[in-house]
Amino acid sequence: MVKVSALAALGVLLLAGCSEVNSAVDEANRLGDKASVCTEALGLADLNPNVDPEQVRAGAEEKAQRLRELGNEVAEQDLQQTLFRMSDAYLEFEQRKLDHLSGFNEWLQRNLENLKQLRDACL
């Protein structure tokens, strides 16, 4: 009887340990996923004040689609919403075909702010 109780107690301890290990592995995977999403998203949003509107327009639809896909891959709400905002901004740019410089400058300023929010969400 004592051996059965000892084995049962050992089994419970092992299961509890497995649960903690699984939890730690899940957390590490989540953080790894966040890091890879952030790395890719920051690479997609290579905005700088000297960017050519035609260069931005050329890849806007593809960037918008990939940013939305990345947003769907993460669980963290702040990061997801930032990625969705960035995606929407690229679609807006592509659809509106901002030809005049002031419209592009306004778009660029909004997206530089989105980029700052992305960096903050990725920390």
Short mmCIF file of C-alpha atoms in Angstrom, two decimals:
data_model
loop_
_atom_site.label_atom_id
_atom_site.label_comp_id
_atom_site.label_asym_id
_atom_site.label_seq_id
_atom_site.Cartn_x
_atom_site.Cartn_y
_atom_site.Cartn_z
CA MET A 1 0.00 0.00 0.00
CA VAL A 2 2.83 2.42 0.86
CA LYS A 3 4.56 1.61 -2.46
CA VAL A 4 1.37 2.38 -4.40
CA SER A 5 0.96 5.72 -2.62
CA ALA A 6 4.60 6.60 -3.20
CA LEU A 7 4.30 5.73 -6.89
CA ALA A 8 1.11 7.76 -7.19
CA ALA A 9 2.77 10.75 -5.52
CA LEU A 10 5.79 10.41 -7.82
CA GLY A 11 3.47 10.28 -10.83
CA VAL A 12 1.72 13.47 -9.72
CA LEU A 13 5.06 15.24 -9.27
CA LEU A 14 6.23 14.14 -12.71
CA LEU A 15 3.01 15.33 -14.33
CA ALA A 16 3.28 18.68 -12.56
CA GLY A 17 6.87 18.98 -13.78
CA CYS A 18 5.82 18.15 -17.34
CA SER A 19 3.14 20.80 -17.18
CA GLU A 20 5.69 23.42 -16.12
CA VAL A 21 8.10 22.34 -18.86
CA ASN A 22 5.32 22.45 -21.47
CA SER A 23 4.32 25.89 -20.26
CA ALA A 24 7.91 27.12 -20.51
CA VAL A 25 8.28 25.67 -24.02
CA ASP A 26 5.00 27.29 -25.11
CA GLU A 27 6.18 30.65 -23.76
CA ALA A 28 9.54 30.32 -25.53
CA ASN A 29 7.78 29.48 -28.80
CA ARG A 30 5.44 32.44 -28.40
CA LEU A 31 8.37 34.80 -27.82
CA GLY A 32 10.26 33.30 -30.75
CA ASP A 33 7.23 33.78 -32.98
CA LYS A 34 6.88 37.38 -31.85
CA ALA A 35 10.56 38.02 -32.54
CA SER A 36 10.39 36.56 -36.04
CA VAL A 37 7.18 38.47 -36.84
CA CYS A 38 8.72 41.71 -35.58
CA THR A 39 11.91 41.15 -37.55
CA GLU A 40 10.01 40.54 -40.78
CA ALA A 41 7.56 43.40 -40.23
CA LEU A 42 10.35 45.88 -39.50
CA GLY A 43 12.08 44.74 -42.68
CA LEU A 44 8.92 45.29 -44.71
CA ALA A 45 8.41 48.80 -43.34
CA ASP A 46 11.69 50.22 -44.55
CA LEU A 47 10.48 53.80 -44.55
CA ASN A 48 12.77 56.76 -44.43
CA PRO A 49 12.13 60.43 -45.19
CA ASN A 50 14.02 60.21 -48.50
CA VAL A 51 11.98 57.32 -49.90
CA ASP A 52 10.66 57.61 -53.45
CA PRO A 53 6.84 57.41 -53.70
CA GLU A 54 7.14 55.17 -56.77
CA GLN A 55 9.27 52.68 -54.84
CA VAL A 56 6.68 52.55 -52.07
CA ARG A 57 3.82 52.18 -54.53
CA ALA A 58 5.54 49.34 -56.40
CA GLY A 59 5.42 46.97 -53.43
CA ALA A 60 2.50 48.40 -51.46
CA GLU A 61 -0.04 45.65 -52.14
CA GLU A 62 2.41 42.83 -51.37
CA LYS A 63 3.55 44.54 -48.18
CA ALA A 64 -0.04 45.12 -47.09
CA GLN A 65 -0.90 41.47 -47.61
CA ARG A 66 2.18 40.20 -45.75
CA LEU A 67 1.68 42.61 -42.83
CA ARG A 68 -1.92 41.37 -42.47
CA GLU A 69 -0.70 37.75 -42.55
CA LEU A 70 1.85 38.55 -39.85
CA GLY A 71 -0.86 40.23 -37.78
CA ASN A 72 -2.91 37.05 -37.97
CA GLU A 73 0.06 35.02 -36.69
CA VAL A 74 0.48 36.85 -33.38
CA ALA A 75 -1.65 36.67 -30.26
CA GLU A 76 -0.53 39.94 -28.68
CA GLN A 77 -3.24 42.53 -29.38
CA ASP A 78 -1.00 45.63 -29.49
CA LEU A 79 1.31 44.06 -32.03
CA GLN A 80 -1.57 42.66 -34.07
CA GLN A 81 -3.40 46.01 -34.24
CA THR A 82 -0.21 47.83 -35.24
CA LEU A 83 0.42 45.34 -38.05
CA PHE A 84 -3.16 45.71 -39.26
CA ARG A 85 -2.88 49.53 -39.22
CA MET A 86 0.32 49.32 -41.24
CA SER A 87 -1.32 46.93 -43.70
CA ASP A 88 -4.30 49.26 -44.11
CA ALA A 89 -1.98 52.21 -44.69
CA TYR A 90 -0.14 50.44 -47.51
CA LEU A 91 -3.47 49.49 -49.11
CA GLU A 92 -4.67 53.08 -48.76
CA PHE A 93 -1.51 54.31 -50.44
CA GLU A 94 -1.83 51.81 -53.28
CA GLN A 95 -5.55 52.49 -53.82
CA ARG A 96 -5.42 56.29 -53.59
CA LYS A 97 -2.40 56.56 -55.86
CA LEU A 98 -1.14 59.59 -54.01
CA ASP A 99 0.40 61.59 -56.81
CA HIS A 100 0.95 64.91 -55.14
CA LEU A 101 3.85 65.31 -52.78
CA SER A 102 1.87 66.67 -49.83
CA GLY A 103 -0.40 63.60 -49.80
CA PHE A 104 2.62 61.32 -49.83
CA ASN A 105 4.29 63.30 -47.05
CA GLU A 106 1.19 63.00 -44.86
CA TRP A 107 1.05 59.25 -45.56
CA LEU A 108 4.76 58.92 -44.79
CA GLN A 109 4.41 60.77 -41.46
CA ARG A 110 1.51 58.53 -40.37
CA ASN A 111 3.49 55.46 -41.28
CA LEU A 112 6.60 56.62 -39.51
CA GLU A 113 4.39 56.84 -36.40
CA ASN A 114 3.08 53.32 -37.14
CA LEU A 115 6.68 52.15 -37.43
CA LYS A 116 7.46 53.67 -34.02
CA GLN A 117 4.44 51.86 -32.55
CA LEU A 118 5.63 48.62 -34.16
CA ARG A 119 9.04 49.02 -32.56
CA ASP A 120 7.42 49.71 -29.19
CA ALA A 121 5.12 46.68 -29.50
CA CYS A 122 8.08 44.48 -30.42
CA LEU A 123 10.06 45.34 -27.29
#
